[in-house]
PDB file of C-alpha atoms in Angstrom:
ATOM      1  CA  UNK T  93       0.000   0.000   0.000  1.00  0.00           C
ATOM      2  CA  UNK T  94       1.373   3.413  -0.989  1.00  0.00           C
ATOM      3  CA  UNK T  95       0.153   6.872   0.019  1.00  0.00           C
ATOM      4  CA  UNK T  96       0.456   9.984  -2.124  1.00  0.00           C
ATOM      5  CA  UNK T  97      -0.260  13.551  -1.004  1.00  0.00           C
ATOM      6  CA  UNK T  98      -1.048  16.686  -2.990  1.00  0.00           C
ATOM      7  CA  UNK T  99      -0.757  20.063  -1.271  1.00  0.00           C
ATOM      8  CA  UNK T 100      -2.711  23.149  -2.317  1.00  0.00           C
ATOM      9  CA  UNK T 101      -3.075  26.591  -0.778  1.00  0.00           C
ATOM     10  CA  UNK T 102      -5.860  29.138  -0.717  1.00  0.00           C
ATOM     11  CA  UNK T 103      -6.738  32.355   1.085  1.00  0.00           C
ATOM     12  CA  UNK T 104     -10.142  33.037   2.626  1.00  0.00           C
ATOM     13  CA  UNK T 105     -11.975  35.169   5.170  1.00  0.00           C
ATOM     14  CA  UNK T 106     -14.343  34.007   7.884  1.00  0.00           C
ATOM     15  CA  UNK T 107     -15.735  34.725  11.327  1.00  0.00           C
ATOM     16  CA  UNK T 108     -16.689  32.444  14.176  1.00  0.00           C
ATOM     17  CA  UNK T 109     -19.882  34.042  15.429  1.00  0.00           C
ATOM     18  CA  UNK T 110     -20.525  33.590  19.164  1.00  0.00           C
ATOM     19  CA  UNK T 111     -16.845  32.822  19.756  1.00  0.00           C
ATOM     20  CA  UNK T 112     -15.455  34.390  22.921  1.00  0.00           C
ATOM     21  CA  UNK T 113     -12.072  35.280  21.418  1.00  0.00           C
ATOM     22  CA  UNK T 114     -10.862  37.500  18.590  1.00  0.00           C
ATOM     23  CA  UNK T 115     -12.034  35.047  15.930  1.00  0.00           C
ATOM     24  CA  UNK T 116     -15.564  36.418  16.363  1.00  0.00           C
ATOM     25  CA  UNK T 117     -14.327  39.284  14.172  1.00  0.00           C
ATOM     26  CA  UNK T 118     -13.984  39.158  10.417  1.00  0.00           C
ATOM     27  CA  UNK T 119     -10.456  37.974   9.555  1.00  0.00           C
ATOM     28  CA  UNK T 120      -8.636  35.821   7.048  1.00  0.00           C
ATOM     29  CA  UNK T 121      -6.128  33.035   6.744  1.00  0.00           C
ATOM     30  CA  UNK T 122      -3.843  31.463   4.211  1.00  0.00           C
ATOM     31  CA  UNK T 123      -4.736  27.776   4.303  1.00  0.00           C
ATOM     32  CA  UNK T 124      -2.652  24.787   3.311  1.00  0.00           C
ATOM     33  CA  UNK T 125      -4.616  21.647   2.426  1.00  0.00           C
ATOM     34  CA  UNK T 126      -2.889  18.253   2.146  1.00  0.00           C
ATOM     35  CA  UNK T 127      -4.995  15.617   0.410  1.00  0.00           C
ATOM     36  CA  UNK T 128      -3.765  12.009   0.689  1.00  0.00           C
ATOM     37  CA  UNK T 129      -4.839   8.877  -1.135  1.00  0.00           C
ATOM     38  CA  UNK T 130      -3.664   5.320  -0.490  1.00  0.00           C
ATOM     39  CA  UNK T 131      -3.776   2.291  -2.693  1.00  0.00           C
ATOM     40  CA  UNK T 132      -1.911  -0.390  -4.524  1.00  0.00           C
ATOM     41  CA  UNK T 133       0.103   0.937  -7.411  1.00  0.00           C
ATOM     42  CA  UNK T 134      -1.432   0.050 -10.736  1.00  0.00           C
ATOM     43  CA  UNK T 135       0.311  -1.200 -13.836  1.00  0.00           C
ATOM     44  CA  UNK T 136       1.496   2.328 -14.505  1.00  0.00           C
ATOM     45  CA  UNK T 137       3.287   2.416 -11.131  1.00  0.00           C
ATOM     46  CA  UNK T 138       0.933   5.039  -9.681  1.00  0.00           C
ATOM     47  CA  UNK T 139      -1.740   5.081  -6.999  1.00  0.00           C
ATOM     48  CA  UNK T 140      -3.254   7.994  -8.916  1.00  0.00           C
ATOM     49  CA  UNK T 141      -1.927  10.481 -11.439  1.00  0.00           C
ATOM     50  CA  UNK T 142      -0.896  13.648  -9.553  1.00  0.00           C
ATOM     51  CA  UNK T 143      -2.276  15.733 -12.444  1.00  0.00           C
ATOM     52  CA  UNK T 144      -5.737  14.226 -11.854  1.00  0.00           C
ATOM     53  CA  UNK T 145      -5.493  14.672  -8.083  1.00  0.00           C
ATOM     54  CA  UNK T 146      -4.416  18.304  -8.511  1.00  0.00           C
ATOM     55  CA  UNK T 147      -7.328  19.001 -10.885  1.00  0.00           C
ATOM     56  CA  UNK T 148      -9.898  17.394  -8.568  1.00  0.00           C
ATOM     57  CA  UNK T 149      -8.643  19.268  -5.502  1.00  0.00           C
ATOM     58  CA  UNK T 150      -8.451  22.558  -7.424  1.00  0.00           C
ATOM     59  CA  UNK T 151     -12.010  22.209  -8.760  1.00  0.00           C
ATOM     60  CA  UNK T 152     -13.482  21.005  -5.457  1.00  0.00           C
ATOM     61  CA  UNK T 153     -11.615  23.178  -2.962  1.00  0.00           C
ATOM     62  CA  UNK T 154      -9.596  26.042  -4.447  1.00  0.00           C
ATOM     63  CA  UNK T 155     -12.039  27.146  -7.150  1.00  0.00           C
ATOM     64  CA  UNK T 156     -14.834  27.446  -4.558  1.00  0.00           C
ATOM     65  CA  UNK T 157     -13.011  28.657  -1.439  1.00  0.00           C
ATOM     66  CA  UNK T 158     -10.030  30.728  -2.621  1.00  0.00           C
ATOM     67  CA  UNK T 159     -10.528  34.435  -1.826  1.00  0.00           C
ATOM     68  CA  UNK T 160     -14.041  33.765  -0.550  1.00  0.00           C
ATOM     69  CA  UNK T 161     -15.893  34.623   2.629  1.00  0.00           C
ATOM     70  CA  UNK T 162     -16.530  31.220   4.229  1.00  0.00           C
ATOM     71  CA  UNK T 163     -19.629  31.206   6.388  1.00  0.00           C
ATOM     72  CA  UNK T 164     -21.973  28.944   8.333  1.00  0.00           C
ATOM     73  CA  UNK T 165     -25.376  28.768   6.653  1.00  0.00           C
ATOM     74  CA  UNK T 166     -27.188  28.456   9.992  1.00  0.00           C
ATOM     75  CA  UNK T 167     -25.614  31.591  11.530  1.00  0.00           C
ATOM     76  CA  UNK T 168     -27.706  34.723  11.037  1.00  0.00           C
ATOM     77  CA  UNK T 169     -24.784  37.172  11.489  1.00  0.00           C
ATOM     78  CA  UNK T 170     -22.662  35.198   9.029  1.00  0.00           C
ATOM     79  CA  UNK T 171     -25.520  35.001   6.491  1.00  0.00           C
ATOM     80  CA  UNK T 172     -25.961  38.783   6.775  1.00  0.00           C
ATOM     81  CA  UNK T 173     -22.277  39.386   6.058  1.00  0.00           C
ATOM     82  CA  UNK T 174     -22.364  36.895   3.171  1.00  0.00           C
ATOM     83  CA  UNK T 175     -25.373  38.696   1.668  1.00  0.00           C
ATOM     84  CA  UNK T 176     -23.513  42.024   1.803  1.00  0.00           C
ATOM     85  CA  UNK T 177     -20.415  40.444   0.252  1.00  0.00           C
ATOM     86  CA  UNK T 178     -22.500  38.903  -2.553  1.00  0.00           C
ATOM     87  CA  UNK T 179     -24.358  42.202  -3.185  1.00  0.00           C
ATOM     88  CA  UNK T 180     -20.996  43.714  -4.029  1.00  0.00           C
ATOM     89  CA  UNK T 181     -20.136  40.951  -6.474  1.00  0.00           C
ATOM     90  CA  UNK T 182     -17.670  39.165  -4.220  1.00  0.00           C
ATOM     91  CA  UNK T 183     -17.279  35.467  -3.595  1.00  0.00           C
ATOM     92  CA  UNK T 184     -18.791  33.480  -0.723  1.00  0.00           C
ATOM     93  CA  UNK T 185     -18.564  29.822   0.252  1.00  0.00           C
ATOM     94  CA  UNK T 186     -21.371  28.498   2.456  1.00  0.00           C
ATOM     95  CA  UNK T 187     -20.804  25.624   4.868  1.00  0.00           C
ATOM     96  CA  UNK T 188     -23.335  23.503   6.771  1.00  0.00           C
ATOM     97  CA  UNK T 189     -21.176  24.011   9.900  1.00  0.00           C
ATOM     98  CA  UNK T 190     -18.934  26.569  11.600  1.00  0.00           C
ATOM     99  CA  UNK T 191     -15.846  27.481   9.592  1.00  0.00           C
ATOM    100  CA  UNK T 192     -13.259  26.041  11.979  1.00  0.00           C
ATOM    101  CA  UNK T 193     -10.171  24.337  10.540  1.00  0.00           C
ATOM    102  CA  UNK T 194     -11.474  21.015  11.897  1.00  0.00           C
ATOM    103  CA  UNK T 195     -14.816  21.436  10.137  1.00  0.00           C
ATOM    104  CA  UNK T 196     -13.163  22.564   6.903  1.00  0.00           C
ATOM    105  CA  UNK T 197     -11.001  19.425   6.875  1.00  0.00           C
ATOM    106  CA  UNK T 198     -14.065  17.245   7.494  1.00  0.00           C
ATOM    107  CA  UNK T 199     -16.115  19.097   4.840  1.00  0.00           C
ATOM    108  CA  UNK T 200     -13.338  18.813   2.242  1.00  0.00           C
ATOM    109  CA  UNK T 201     -12.979  15.095   3.022  1.00  0.00           C
ATOM    110  CA  UNK T 202     -16.687  14.488   2.364  1.00  0.00           C
ATOM    111  CA  UNK T 203     -16.573  16.541  -0.848  1.00  0.00           C
ATOM    112  CA  UNK T 204     -13.473  14.733  -2.130  1.00  0.00           C
ATOM    113  CA  UNK T 205     -14.313  11.188  -0.998  1.00  0.00           C
ATOM    114  CA  UNK T 206     -16.473  10.277  -4.021  1.00  0.00           C
ATOM    115  CA  UNK T 207     -13.931  11.836  -6.412  1.00  0.00           C
ATOM    116  CA  UNK T 208     -10.587  10.553  -5.103  1.00  0.00           C
ATOM    117  CA  UNK T 209     -10.161   6.770  -5.050  1.00  0.00           C
ATOM    118  CA  UNK T 210      -8.473   5.684  -1.826  1.00  0.00           C
ATOM    119  CA  UNK T 211      -8.842   9.064  -0.123  1.00  0.00           C
ATOM    120  CA  UNK T 212      -7.439   8.520   3.371  1.00  0.00           C
ATOM    121  CA  UNK T 213      -6.733  11.970   4.832  1.00  0.00           C
ATOM    122  CA  UNK T 214      -7.357  15.680   4.458  1.00  0.00           C
ATOM    123  CA  UNK T 215      -5.149  17.895   6.613  1.00  0.00           C
ATOM    124  CA  UNK T 216      -5.687  21.627   6.835  1.00  0.00           C
ATOM    125  CA  UNK T 217      -3.282  24.149   8.338  1.00  0.00           C
ATOM    126  CA  UNK T 218      -3.328  27.887   8.718  1.00  0.00           C
ATOM    127  CA  UNK T 219      -0.158  29.112   7.083  1.00  0.00           C
ATOM    128  CA  UNK T 220       1.943  31.797   8.706  1.00  0.00           C
ATOM    129  CA  UNK T 221       3.895  33.577   6.057  1.00  0.00           C
ATOM    130  CA  UNK T 222       6.970  35.564   6.826  1.00  0.00           C
ATOM    131  CA  UNK T 223       8.358  37.564   3.987  1.00  0.00           C
ATOM    132  CA  UNK T 224      11.603  39.459   4.175  1.00  0.00           C
ATOM    133  CA  UNK T 225      12.592  42.199   1.801  1.00  0.00           C
ATOM    134  CA  UNK T 226      15.904  43.994   1.882  1.00  0.00           C
ATOM    135  CA  UNK T 227      16.108  47.092  -0.224  1.00  0.00           C
ATOM    136  CA  UNK T 228      19.022  49.431  -0.880  1.00  0.00           C
ATOM    137  CA  UNK T 229      17.819  52.984  -0.727  1.00  0.00           C
ATOM    138  CA  UNK T 230      19.579  56.250  -1.378  1.00  0.00           C
ATOM    139  CA  UNK T 231      22.621  57.413   0.621  1.00  0.00           C
ATOM    140  CA  UNK T 232      23.556  53.862   1.715  1.00  0.00           C
ATOM    141  CA  UNK T 233      20.417  53.401   3.824  1.00  0.00           C
ATOM    142  CA  UNK T 234      19.166  49.815   3.928  1.00  0.00           C
ATOM    143  CA  UNK T 235      15.540  49.056   4.627  1.00  0.00           C
ATOM    144  CA  UNK T 236      14.422  45.623   5.756  1.00  0.00           C
ATOM    145  CA  UNK T 237      10.705  44.903   5.791  1.00  0.00           C
ATOM    146  CA  UNK T 238       9.479  41.946   7.811  1.00  0.00           C
ATOM    147  CA  UNK T 239       5.899  40.970   7.276  1.00  0.00           C
ATOM    148  CA  UNK T 240       3.831  39.052   9.795  1.00  0.00           C
ATOM    149  CA  UNK T 241       1.829  42.055  10.686  1.00  0.00           C
ATOM    150  CA  UNK T 242       4.364  44.638   9.567  1.00  0.00           C
ATOM    151  CA  UNK T 243       7.745  45.710  10.834  1.00  0.00           C
ATOM    152  CA  UNK T 244      10.331  47.966   9.367  1.00  0.00           C
ATOM    153  CA  UNK T 245      13.997  48.159  10.264  1.00  0.00           C
ATOM    154  CA  UNK T 246      16.121  50.951   8.847  1.00  0.00           C
ATOM    155  CA  UNK T 247      19.886  50.876   9.043  1.00  0.00           C
ATOM    156  CA  UNK T 248      22.427  53.320   7.772  1.00  0.00           C
ATOM    157  CA  UNK T 249      25.902  52.470   6.537  1.00  0.00           C
ATOM    158  CA  UNK T 250      28.442  55.198   7.110  1.00  0.00           C
TER     159      UNK T 250
END
């Protein structure tokens, strides 16, 4: 038995209405989704063609959830926000449950299960991205930008 995994990423916004912490506010994440399938390698030496797995995951997950407002259909505040988002021509992605990472993984598994032979796992992670830029500016001043939220460091060479 062999397991293969395809990783995709997407960005989305959501809220967790009635949550006691900061996640009750509108915010977004960069998500990483790992989709794994297990099986016996066929005559072609593959469990499944990665091109097919990538297409299925892109059509089922990324095309529907990337840059969307993900919301729980049974939450009135979330439905209200989704309606406003849609009125302005922006993308929404309704869920039958709260938009926690755990529920997203479960939802994606159920969506993908009939499409991916041997589907055995869907793992979802919130991705923290740290980007570093170093720019040379005028008069030998270097600027380094660090981005989690936003930091700037300025140094001068004399």
